[in-house]
Amino acid sequence: VGEAAAAAPPALHMVEGPAGEGFYFPADPQPESTFRDGANHLVLVEVLLGRLKDVQAPAPALTGEQLGEDGYDTVRYLNIDQGMYVVHNQGRLLPRYLVTFTVEKWRGGAAQSAVLRKMEAQTQEIYDKMALVDRMQARVSDVRDAELQRLQAAAEELKQVIDRTAAAVGTRITHTAEHASVDLTAAKGKLVMVEEGLMNGVAYLRKAMQLHDPSSIEAAGQVLDTFLLKSEPSLRLPTVRLPSFAVNPGGAPLGDALLRFDAYDETPYHNGAAVPKDGVGGAAAPEPAEAAGALSPSRAPPQEVDLSSHDAAFDGTGVMAYLARRVGGDEGNAMDAEEVNLIASAGAHPRATHSLASLCGAARGGFFLSKDQIGGWICIDLRAHTLCPSAYALEHGVAGSDAFALRNWVFEASNDAVNWTELAKHTDDHCLGALKPSHAWPLAAPPGAFFRFFRVRLTSPCANSSAWCLCLGGVELYGVLRLGR
């Protein structure tokens, strides 16, 4: 090895090549390509490769900006035997060592052998130092990545709890506002009904006492007792216990929300006939033999719509299309009308063309693309409605391309957004892509089970990418829809 050259070390510079103007590094450096006649410097550079894009055909016009827009950092050019890494951004290069040398022809002899051994020893020392640096950097990187993953998981868990809590609180507040007037009206009606019933019972008892008939008096007393016993509990409006949401796994619950609501018939009934409102001068009170009836509030059964049949995905026969048309005709949107709500675990990607609401309209267009997030999901909240599902359909977002196409995911259902039931699991599923814009899958849900929440959750990155992004142009559900209002 000769002495270090007195001249300044050569500067790194970009060169024109088959993958555009950039810094070219052989994937497997060989001595014959590194040590050439006339060269006296060797720069050992550490390269931050990042996300690799494999390129087979020459692309001399490729730039770093185009590469970044596609979500990549470095080109791996494969159209040569040994392969080549091409870096367009000098900020991803970290020069480590500058080796200055001279190339001498072999002349034989002990002196030359000593020089060769010295050169080999110095070269090995350099590689040993580089290996030590690599190990130290790998250790630091492992610790950093583990800590980042832990923080990201904790932040995601907290975000999910906040989203579920906000959705639940918003729904409960809406229900409370809608039913507060119903509760008050029903309570007033029951008080009037009890007052009138007591007046009827007392009048009947007075008539029996005027007749001085012990059996009639006893029967009238039984009528009054029966009315009081069966009417008084009806004044207590039933309570519906809503699910509790845990702030952190295994922690104390956020608390149970109690919402009182029901609808009652304001007309008092006794044995199927209306009780006279005038117990003295009105129609005759019921005979004792007819006094075995009981007051009972009437409640209309929930309305159910069978939306199970469909000829193809997004043929306008599903739940989203039905709810959208119900509120806005052919151009309606179920989310904008607050019939349903869609929630994504991560925000919208800058490349998304539309919002989440576009996925559930009668007329769709564009696509929603979520930000990169491991295990990302999109949740459908039917709000006041529930569904016994039979199938579901998805539409791929990017037309004519497999970019961001779903390959591995699960479809789940829940009634509290905490405990989820897996309805379908997809592994290496190629039903969505450039040639297949949409597809519908049957579901094996528990018989007669109705759910409020449904979600699509990724279990691996998307096709042609290392990113965990959900890219959808539409979502549809099929089954028996139970309308809540």
Short mmCIF file of C-alpha atoms in Angstrom, two decimals:
data_model
loop_
_atom_site.label_atom_id
_atom_site.label_comp_id
_atom_site.label_asym_id
_atom_site.label_seq_id
_atom_site.Cartn_x
_atom_site.Cartn_y
_atom_site.Cartn_z
CA VAL A 1 0.00 0.00 0.00
CA GLY A 2 1.52 3.31 -0.97
CA GLU A 3 1.53 6.48 1.09
CA ALA A 4 -1.64 8.64 1.21
CA ALA A 5 -1.92 10.95 -1.75
CA ALA A 6 -1.30 14.61 -1.07
CA ALA A 7 -4.23 15.69 -3.21
CA ALA A 8 -7.71 16.13 -1.73
CA PRO A 9 -9.90 12.99 -1.72
CA PRO A 10 -12.22 12.68 -4.69
CA ALA A 11 -15.77 14.01 -4.23
CA LEU A 12 -18.82 11.77 -4.70
CA HIS A 13 -20.69 12.68 -7.83
CA MET A 14 -23.79 11.44 -9.65
CA VAL A 15 -23.48 9.73 -13.02
CA GLU A 16 -25.92 9.09 -15.85
CA GLY A 17 -27.03 5.49 -16.07
CA PRO A 18 -29.84 3.09 -17.05
CA ALA A 19 -31.84 4.06 -13.93
CA GLY A 20 -31.45 7.83 -14.26
CA GLU A 21 -28.88 10.18 -12.83
CA GLY A 22 -27.70 8.93 -9.42
CA PHE A 23 -25.06 7.14 -7.36
CA TYR A 24 -24.47 3.57 -8.63
CA PHE A 25 -23.23 0.85 -6.26
CA PRO A 26 -22.65 -2.78 -7.31
CA ALA A 27 -24.72 -5.21 -5.25
CA ASP A 28 -21.70 -7.59 -5.12
CA PRO A 29 -18.46 -5.56 -5.52
CA GLN A 30 -15.68 -7.47 -7.26
CA PRO A 31 -11.94 -6.62 -7.11
CA GLU A 32 -11.66 -6.31 -10.87
CA SER A 33 -14.41 -3.66 -10.88
CA THR A 34 -13.04 -1.80 -7.84
CA PHE A 35 -9.26 -1.73 -8.29
CA ARG A 36 -8.52 -0.45 -11.76
CA ASP A 37 -5.41 0.94 -13.43
CA GLY A 38 -5.15 4.66 -12.81
CA ALA A 39 -7.31 4.58 -9.64
CA ASN A 40 -5.75 5.37 -6.31
CA HIS A 41 -8.77 6.03 -4.04
CA LEU A 42 -11.49 3.74 -2.70
CA VAL A 43 -14.41 5.26 -0.77
CA LEU A 44 -16.32 2.91 1.55
CA VAL A 45 -19.85 4.30 1.82
CA GLU A 46 -22.70 3.26 4.10
CA VAL A 47 -25.98 3.42 2.14
CA LEU A 48 -29.46 3.77 3.72
CA LEU A 49 -31.37 1.73 1.14
CA GLY A 50 -34.89 2.19 2.58
CA ARG A 51 -37.75 0.83 0.46
CA LEU A 52 -36.48 -0.85 -2.70
CA LYS A 53 -38.08 -0.72 -6.15
CA ASP A 54 -36.98 -3.48 -8.51
CA VAL A 55 -36.43 -2.24 -12.08
CA GLN A 56 -35.83 -4.67 -14.97
CA ALA A 57 -35.92 -2.46 -18.04
CA PRO A 58 -33.74 0.65 -18.54
CA ALA A 59 -35.35 3.86 -17.26
CA PRO A 60 -32.78 6.64 -17.90
CA ALA A 61 -35.37 9.38 -17.22
CA LEU A 62 -36.17 8.16 -13.69
CA THR A 63 -35.72 10.81 -10.99
CA GLY A 64 -35.69 10.80 -7.22
CA GLU A 65 -38.93 12.81 -7.10
CA GLN A 66 -40.78 10.20 -9.18
CA LEU A 67 -39.39 7.45 -6.98
CA GLY A 68 -40.57 9.19 -3.81
CA GLU A 69 -44.07 9.75 -5.19
CA ASP A 70 -44.35 6.00 -5.78
CA GLY A 71 -43.40 5.35 -2.15
CA TYR A 72 -39.81 4.11 -2.72
CA ASP A 73 -36.33 5.31 -1.74
CA THR A 74 -33.80 3.26 -3.79
CA VAL A 75 -33.76 1.44 -7.15
CA ARG A 76 -32.47 -2.13 -7.41
CA TYR A 77 -31.52 -2.43 -11.09
CA LEU A 78 -31.63 -6.09 -12.10
CA ASN A 79 -30.80 -5.93 -15.82
CA ILE A 80 -27.14 -6.85 -15.25
CA ASP A 81 -25.45 -9.97 -13.86
CA GLN A 82 -24.31 -8.67 -10.50
CA GLY A 83 -27.14 -6.20 -9.87
CA MET A 84 -26.80 -2.54 -9.00
CA TYR A 85 -28.22 -0.22 -6.31
CA VAL A 86 -29.03 3.29 -7.58
CA VAL A 87 -29.49 6.11 -5.03
CA HIS A 88 -30.85 9.45 -6.27
CA ASN A 89 -30.60 11.30 -2.95
CA GLN A 90 -27.09 12.04 -1.63
CA GLY A 91 -28.57 12.45 1.86
CA ARG A 92 -28.93 8.63 2.03
CA LEU A 93 -25.12 8.18 1.70
CA LEU A 94 -22.71 8.21 4.64
CA PRO A 95 -19.01 7.95 3.58
CA ARG A 96 -17.13 5.95 6.23
CA TYR A 97 -13.59 5.39 5.02
CA LEU A 98 -11.28 6.70 2.29
CA VAL A 99 -8.64 4.17 1.29
CA THR A 100 -5.71 5.57 -0.68
CA PHE A 101 -3.55 3.04 -2.49
CA THR A 102 -1.20 2.50 -5.39
CA VAL A 103 -1.27 -0.39 -7.81
CA GLU A 104 2.12 -1.97 -8.44
CA LYS A 105 2.98 -4.75 -10.77
CA TRP A 106 4.06 -7.96 -9.11
CA ARG A 107 7.77 -8.45 -9.25
CA GLY A 108 8.15 -11.29 -6.83
CA GLY A 109 10.48 -11.52 -3.86
CA ALA A 110 10.20 -11.26 -0.10
CA ALA A 111 9.74 -7.47 -0.07
CA GLN A 112 6.70 -7.67 -2.28
CA SER A 113 5.27 -10.51 -0.21
CA ALA A 114 5.67 -8.42 2.92
CA VAL A 115 3.90 -5.51 1.26
CA LEU A 116 1.08 -7.80 0.18
CA ARG A 117 0.69 -9.25 3.66
CA LYS A 118 0.68 -5.76 5.16
CA MET A 119 -1.97 -4.65 2.69
CA GLU A 120 -4.12 -7.70 3.50
CA ALA A 121 -3.77 -7.08 7.24
CA GLN A 122 -4.72 -3.43 6.89
CA THR A 123 -7.69 -4.33 4.67
CA GLN A 124 -8.88 -6.93 7.18
CA GLU A 125 -8.56 -4.39 9.99
CA ILE A 126 -10.74 -1.97 8.06
CA TYR A 127 -13.41 -4.62 7.49
CA ASP A 128 -13.30 -5.65 11.15
CA LYS A 129 -13.91 -2.05 12.20
CA MET A 130 -16.77 -1.75 9.73
CA ALA A 131 -18.30 -4.98 11.04
CA LEU A 132 -18.09 -3.66 14.61
CA VAL A 133 -19.77 -0.41 13.57
CA ASP A 134 -22.47 -2.38 11.76
CA ARG A 135 -23.16 -4.49 14.86
CA MET A 136 -23.39 -1.42 17.07
CA GLN A 137 -25.72 0.30 14.64
CA ALA A 138 -27.88 -2.82 14.32
CA ARG A 139 -28.21 -2.99 18.10
CA VAL A 140 -29.19 0.68 18.32
CA SER A 141 -31.64 0.21 15.45
CA ASP A 142 -33.24 -2.84 17.12
CA VAL A 143 -33.73 -0.99 20.40
CA ARG A 144 -35.11 2.06 18.59
CA ASP A 145 -37.51 -0.01 16.45
CA ALA A 146 -38.78 -1.94 19.46
CA GLU A 147 -39.45 1.26 21.38
CA LEU A 148 -41.16 2.86 18.38
CA GLN A 149 -43.38 -0.17 17.91
CA ARG A 150 -44.31 -0.16 21.59
CA LEU A 151 -45.19 3.54 21.49
CA GLN A 152 -47.09 3.13 18.23
CA ALA A 153 -49.11 0.22 19.63
CA ALA A 154 -49.92 2.17 22.80
CA ALA A 155 -50.95 5.22 20.77
CA GLU A 156 -53.11 3.09 18.47
CA GLU A 157 -54.79 1.37 21.40
CA LEU A 158 -55.54 4.72 23.02
CA LYS A 159 -56.87 6.12 19.73
CA GLN A 160 -59.20 3.15 19.29
CA VAL A 161 -60.55 3.59 22.82
CA ILE A 162 -61.09 7.31 22.19
CA ASP A 163 -62.82 6.62 18.86
CA ARG A 164 -65.09 3.97 20.37
CA THR A 165 -65.90 6.14 23.36
CA ALA A 166 -66.63 9.18 21.22
CA ALA A 167 -68.87 7.15 18.90
CA ALA A 168 -70.71 5.57 21.82
CA VAL A 169 -71.20 8.84 23.69
CA GLY A 170 -72.39 10.58 20.53
CA THR A 171 -74.93 7.83 19.83
CA ARG A 172 -76.20 7.81 23.42
CA ILE A 173 -76.62 11.59 23.43
CA THR A 174 -78.58 11.37 20.17
CA HIS A 175 -80.82 8.64 21.56
CA THR A 176 -81.39 10.56 24.77
CA ALA A 177 -82.42 13.70 22.88
CA GLU A 178 -84.76 11.74 20.61
CA HIS A 179 -86.51 9.87 23.39
CA ALA A 180 -86.58 12.47 26.16
CA SER A 181 -89.89 13.90 24.95
CA VAL A 182 -91.27 10.37 24.48
CA ASP A 183 -90.34 9.49 28.06
CA LEU A 184 -92.00 12.61 29.46
CA THR A 185 -95.18 12.14 27.41
CA ALA A 186 -95.40 8.46 28.33
CA ALA A 187 -94.90 9.19 32.04
CA LYS A 188 -97.61 11.86 32.01
CA GLY A 189 -99.97 9.52 30.16
CA LYS A 190 -99.42 6.74 32.69
CA LEU A 191 -100.08 9.10 35.60
CA VAL A 192 -103.36 10.20 34.01
CA MET A 193 -104.22 6.57 33.34
CA VAL A 194 -103.58 5.54 36.95
CA GLU A 195 -105.59 8.49 38.26
CA GLU A 196 -108.56 7.62 36.04
CA GLY A 197 -108.26 3.93 36.90
CA LEU A 198 -108.31 4.69 40.62
CA MET A 199 -111.38 6.88 40.15
CA ASN A 200 -113.10 4.05 38.26
CA GLY A 201 -112.20 1.52 40.94
CA VAL A 202 -113.38 3.76 43.77
CA ALA A 203 -116.68 4.47 41.97
CA TYR A 204 -117.22 0.76 41.46
CA LEU A 205 -116.55 0.14 45.15
CA ARG A 206 -119.05 2.85 46.14
CA LYS A 207 -121.77 1.29 43.98
CA ALA A 208 -121.12 -2.11 45.53
CA MET A 209 -121.33 -0.61 49.03
CA GLN A 210 -124.66 1.06 48.14
CA LEU A 211 -126.02 -2.36 47.24
CA HIS A 212 -124.91 -3.71 50.62
CA ASP A 213 -123.77 -6.82 48.81
CA PRO A 214 -120.75 -8.36 50.54
CA SER A 215 -119.77 -10.39 47.45
CA SER A 216 -119.88 -7.29 45.24
CA ILE A 217 -117.85 -5.30 47.78
CA GLU A 218 -115.26 -8.05 47.92
CA ALA A 219 -115.16 -8.27 44.13
CA ALA A 220 -114.79 -4.49 43.84
CA GLY A 221 -111.92 -4.58 46.31
CA GLN A 222 -110.25 -7.28 44.24
CA VAL A 223 -110.67 -5.15 41.11
CA LEU A 224 -109.04 -2.19 42.84
CA ASP A 225 -106.21 -4.32 44.26
CA THR A 226 -105.59 -5.94 40.89
CA PHE A 227 -105.47 -2.56 39.16
CA LEU A 228 -103.01 -1.13 41.68
CA LEU A 229 -100.74 -4.16 41.62
CA LYS A 230 -100.65 -4.39 37.82
CA SER A 231 -100.61 -0.69 37.05
CA GLU A 232 -98.01 0.57 39.50
CA PRO A 233 -95.04 -1.32 37.98
CA SER A 234 -95.91 0.04 34.53
CA LEU A 235 -95.06 3.53 35.77
CA ARG A 236 -91.43 2.52 36.06
CA LEU A 237 -90.06 2.89 32.58
CA PRO A 238 -87.74 0.02 31.65
CA THR A 239 -84.00 0.67 31.48
CA VAL A 240 -81.64 -0.43 28.73
CA ARG A 241 -78.07 -1.12 29.86
CA LEU A 242 -75.52 0.01 27.32
CA PRO A 243 -72.08 -1.64 27.02
CA SER A 244 -69.14 -0.28 29.00
CA PHE A 245 -65.89 0.66 27.30
CA ALA A 246 -62.55 -0.07 28.95
CA VAL A 247 -60.04 2.79 28.98
CA ASN A 248 -57.18 0.32 28.94
CA PRO A 249 -57.18 -3.50 28.78
CA GLY A 250 -57.85 -4.92 32.23
CA GLY A 251 -58.47 -1.45 33.67
CA ALA A 252 -61.53 0.08 35.29
CA PRO A 253 -64.53 0.52 32.96
CA LEU A 254 -65.41 3.92 31.68
CA GLY A 255 -68.84 3.46 33.22
CA ASP A 256 -72.28 2.20 32.20
CA ALA A 257 -74.64 4.59 30.52
CA LEU A 258 -78.33 4.13 31.35
CA LEU A 259 -80.85 5.33 28.84
CA ARG A 260 -84.55 5.13 29.61
CA PHE A 261 -86.88 5.01 26.67
CA ASP A 262 -90.05 3.25 25.62
CA ALA A 263 -93.36 4.04 23.95
CA TYR A 264 -96.69 3.45 25.70
CA ASP A 265 -100.31 3.57 24.63
CA GLU A 266 -101.88 6.44 26.51
CA THR A 267 -105.36 4.82 26.46
CA PRO A 268 -106.04 2.69 29.59
CA TYR A 269 -107.32 -0.77 28.75
CA HIS A 270 -108.99 -3.33 30.97
CA ASN A 271 -109.81 -6.80 29.67
CA GLY A 272 -109.31 -5.52 26.12
CA ALA A 273 -111.90 -2.72 26.46
CA ALA A 274 -111.36 0.98 27.19
CA VAL A 275 -111.91 1.90 30.86
CA PRO A 276 -114.60 4.64 31.16
CA LYS A 277 -113.13 7.98 32.13
CA ASP A 278 -116.17 8.95 34.17
CA GLY A 279 -116.53 6.43 36.97
CA VAL A 280 -119.77 7.87 38.32
CA GLY A 281 -121.95 9.33 35.59
CA GLY A 282 -120.40 7.61 32.58
CA ALA A 283 -120.80 4.11 31.27
CA ALA A 284 -121.20 1.33 33.77
CA ALA A 285 -118.05 0.07 35.42
CA PRO A 286 -116.98 -3.48 34.53
CA GLU A 287 -118.58 -6.29 36.45
CA PRO A 288 -116.38 -8.06 39.03
CA ALA A 289 -116.19 -11.12 36.81
CA GLU A 290 -114.51 -9.00 34.13
CA ALA A 291 -111.88 -7.62 36.48
CA ALA A 292 -109.15 -10.16 35.79
CA GLY A 293 -107.54 -8.10 33.01
CA ALA A 294 -104.20 -6.30 33.31
CA LEU A 295 -102.78 -3.06 31.98
CA SER A 296 -99.97 -3.64 29.49
CA PRO A 297 -98.03 -1.15 27.39
CA SER A 298 -98.05 -1.81 23.66
CA ARG A 299 -94.86 -1.84 21.62
CA ALA A 300 -94.62 -2.24 17.85
CA PRO A 301 -92.10 -4.89 16.75
CA PRO A 302 -88.99 -3.57 15.00
CA GLN A 303 -89.21 -3.33 11.23
CA GLU A 304 -87.00 -5.78 9.33
CA VAL A 305 -86.00 -5.59 5.67
CA ASP A 306 -84.55 -8.62 3.87
CA LEU A 307 -81.61 -7.40 1.77
CA SER A 308 -79.89 -10.78 1.42
CA SER A 309 -80.39 -11.37 -2.31
CA HIS A 310 -77.96 -9.88 -4.82
CA ASP A 311 -76.90 -10.76 -8.35
CA ALA A 312 -73.50 -9.07 -8.19
CA ALA A 313 -71.42 -6.85 -5.96
CA PHE A 314 -72.77 -3.29 -5.73
CA ASP A 315 -75.90 -4.05 -7.76
CA GLY A 316 -77.93 -1.58 -5.66
CA THR A 317 -79.63 -4.20 -3.46
CA GLY A 318 -77.43 -3.94 -0.33
CA VAL A 319 -77.78 -2.14 3.00
CA MET A 320 -75.73 0.95 2.08
CA ALA A 321 -77.65 1.47 -1.16
CA TYR A 322 -80.97 0.96 0.63
CA LEU A 323 -80.20 3.44 3.42
CA ALA A 324 -78.77 5.95 0.94
CA ARG A 325 -81.91 5.83 -1.22
CA ARG A 326 -84.10 6.00 1.85
CA VAL A 327 -82.73 9.42 2.77
CA GLY A 328 -81.74 10.93 -0.56
CA GLY A 329 -82.91 9.00 -3.60
CA ASP A 330 -80.40 7.83 -6.18
CA GLU A 331 -77.87 10.47 -5.08
CA GLY A 332 -78.29 9.93 -1.33
CA ASN A 333 -75.48 9.22 1.10
CA ALA A 334 -76.22 7.20 4.22
CA MET A 335 -73.28 8.67 6.18
CA ASP A 336 -74.12 12.29 5.39
CA ALA A 337 -77.70 11.63 6.56
CA GLU A 338 -76.35 10.08 9.82
CA GLU A 339 -77.90 6.70 9.03
CA VAL A 340 -74.45 5.09 9.32
CA ASN A 341 -70.99 6.19 10.35
CA LEU A 342 -67.59 5.09 9.01
CA ILE A 343 -64.42 5.30 11.09
CA ALA A 344 -60.82 4.60 9.98
CA SER A 345 -58.02 3.69 12.38
CA ALA A 346 -55.69 6.09 10.54
CA GLY A 347 -56.35 9.37 8.75
CA ALA A 348 -56.65 9.88 5.01
CA HIS A 349 -53.50 9.52 2.88
CA PRO A 350 -52.56 12.61 0.79
CA ARG A 351 -53.23 10.55 -2.36
CA ALA A 352 -56.85 9.78 -1.34
CA THR A 353 -59.32 11.36 -3.77
CA HIS A 354 -62.44 11.14 -1.59
CA SER A 355 -63.49 10.92 2.04
CA LEU A 356 -64.89 7.92 3.91
CA ALA A 357 -68.44 9.06 3.13
CA SER A 358 -67.91 8.24 -0.55
CA LEU A 359 -67.79 4.52 0.33
CA CYS A 360 -71.43 4.35 1.42
CA GLY A 361 -73.31 6.51 -1.08
CA ALA A 362 -75.80 5.36 -3.68
CA ALA A 363 -73.56 7.04 -6.27
CA ARG A 364 -69.87 6.44 -5.58
CA GLY A 365 -66.72 7.82 -7.17
CA GLY A 366 -63.01 8.06 -6.45
CA PHE A 367 -61.44 6.16 -3.59
CA PHE A 368 -60.45 6.49 0.06
CA LEU A 369 -56.82 5.64 0.97
CA SER A 370 -55.79 5.45 4.61
CA LYS A 371 -52.37 6.32 5.97
CA ASP A 372 -49.79 3.57 6.48
CA GLN A 373 -50.57 1.79 9.77
CA ILE A 374 -49.90 -1.78 10.84
CA GLY A 375 -53.21 -3.59 11.38
CA GLY A 376 -55.21 -0.67 9.95
CA TRP A 377 -59.00 -0.99 9.75
CA ILE A 378 -62.21 0.69 8.57
CA CYS A 379 -65.30 0.27 10.77
CA ILE A 380 -68.96 0.59 9.71
CA ASP A 381 -71.32 1.70 12.48
CA LEU A 382 -74.99 1.14 11.62
CA ARG A 383 -75.91 3.45 14.52
CA ALA A 384 -79.60 2.80 15.35
CA HIS A 385 -79.84 -0.22 13.02
CA THR A 386 -78.55 -3.79 13.28
CA LEU A 387 -77.91 -6.45 10.65
CA CYS A 388 -77.95 -10.23 10.49
CA PRO A 389 -75.29 -10.48 7.76
CA SER A 390 -75.28 -12.95 4.87
CA ALA A 391 -72.58 -11.42 2.63
CA TYR A 392 -70.44 -8.33 2.10
CA ALA A 393 -68.73 -6.67 -0.87
CA LEU A 394 -65.67 -4.46 -1.38
CA GLU A 395 -64.56 -2.32 -4.33
CA HIS A 396 -60.86 -1.84 -5.12
CA GLY A 397 -59.90 1.83 -5.12
CA VAL A 398 -57.26 2.24 -7.87
CA ALA A 399 -58.82 1.45 -11.24
CA GLY A 400 -56.66 -0.54 -13.68
CA SER A 401 -53.89 -1.23 -11.15
CA ASP A 402 -53.04 -3.75 -8.45
CA ALA A 403 -51.51 -0.98 -6.31
CA PHE A 404 -52.74 -1.15 -2.70
CA ALA A 405 -55.04 -4.12 -3.49
CA LEU A 406 -56.11 -6.12 -0.42
CA ARG A 407 -54.62 -9.59 -0.13
CA ASN A 408 -54.81 -10.62 3.54
CA TRP A 409 -57.52 -9.33 5.87
CA VAL A 410 -60.38 -10.31 8.18
CA PHE A 411 -64.01 -9.19 8.28
CA GLU A 412 -65.42 -8.87 11.81
CA ALA A 413 -68.66 -7.90 13.58
CA SER A 414 -69.51 -6.56 17.05
CA ASN A 415 -72.25 -4.98 19.10
CA ASP A 416 -70.03 -2.94 21.43
CA ALA A 417 -66.92 -2.21 19.28
CA VAL A 418 -64.85 -4.03 21.92
CA ASN A 419 -65.55 -7.74 21.51
CA TRP A 420 -65.33 -8.83 17.85
CA THR A 421 -66.61 -11.95 16.07
CA GLU A 422 -64.62 -13.05 13.01
CA LEU A 423 -67.01 -13.68 10.11
CA ALA A 424 -64.46 -14.16 7.31
CA LYS A 425 -60.68 -14.55 7.00
CA HIS A 426 -58.87 -13.92 3.70
CA THR A 427 -55.38 -15.27 3.02
CA ASP A 428 -53.61 -14.46 -0.27
CA ASP A 429 -56.99 -13.46 -1.74
CA HIS A 430 -56.66 -12.09 -5.30
CA CYS A 431 -60.35 -11.27 -5.84
CA LEU A 432 -59.59 -7.53 -5.94
CA GLY A 433 -57.17 -5.87 -8.35
CA ALA A 434 -56.69 -4.29 -11.75
CA LEU A 435 -58.92 -6.78 -13.59
CA LYS A 436 -61.39 -7.33 -10.74
CA PRO A 437 -62.60 -3.98 -9.40
CA SER A 438 -65.17 -5.46 -6.96
CA HIS A 439 -66.23 -8.73 -5.38
CA ALA A 440 -68.81 -10.10 -2.91
CA TRP A 441 -68.12 -12.84 -0.33
CA PRO A 442 -70.71 -14.94 1.56
CA LEU A 443 -70.56 -14.91 5.37
CA ALA A 444 -71.09 -17.67 7.90
CA ALA A 445 -72.57 -15.58 10.71
CA PRO A 446 -74.18 -17.19 13.79
CA PRO A 447 -77.85 -17.93 12.95
CA GLY A 448 -80.14 -15.11 14.01
CA ALA A 449 -77.28 -12.94 15.28
CA PHE A 450 -77.66 -9.21 14.65
CA PHE A 451 -74.69 -6.84 14.81
CA ARG A 452 -74.24 -3.08 14.80
CA PHE A 453 -70.52 -2.71 14.02
CA PHE A 454 -68.60 -4.28 11.09
CA ARG A 455 -64.96 -3.74 10.15
CA VAL A 456 -62.33 -4.69 7.57
CA ARG A 457 -58.94 -5.18 9.27
CA LEU A 458 -55.61 -5.75 7.46
CA THR A 459 -53.39 -8.68 8.47
CA SER A 460 -50.55 -7.92 6.03
CA PRO A 461 -49.34 -5.09 3.77
CA CYS A 462 -51.15 -4.41 0.49
CA ALA A 463 -50.18 -5.82 -2.91
CA ASN A 464 -47.12 -4.35 -4.68
CA SER A 465 -46.21 -2.39 -1.56
CA SER A 466 -44.80 -2.67 1.94
CA ALA A 467 -47.41 -0.21 3.20
CA TRP A 468 -50.39 -1.09 5.42
CA CYS A 469 -52.89 1.15 3.59
CA LEU A 470 -56.59 0.46 3.08
CA CYS A 471 -57.58 1.55 -0.43
CA LEU A 472 -61.31 1.12 -1.15
CA GLY A 473 -63.81 2.60 -3.56
CA GLY A 474 -66.90 1.16 -1.88
CA VAL A 475 -68.24 -1.15 0.84
CA GLU A 476 -71.58 -2.93 0.93
CA LEU A 477 -73.41 -5.25 3.34
CA TYR A 478 -76.16 -7.82 2.70
CA GLY A 479 -78.54 -9.57 5.07
CA VAL A 480 -81.65 -8.88 7.17
CA LEU A 481 -81.63 -5.23 8.27
CA ARG A 482 -83.45 -4.38 11.49
CA LEU A 483 -84.35 -0.69 11.38
CA GLY A 484 -83.93 1.22 14.62
CA ARG A 485 -85.95 4.29 13.57
#
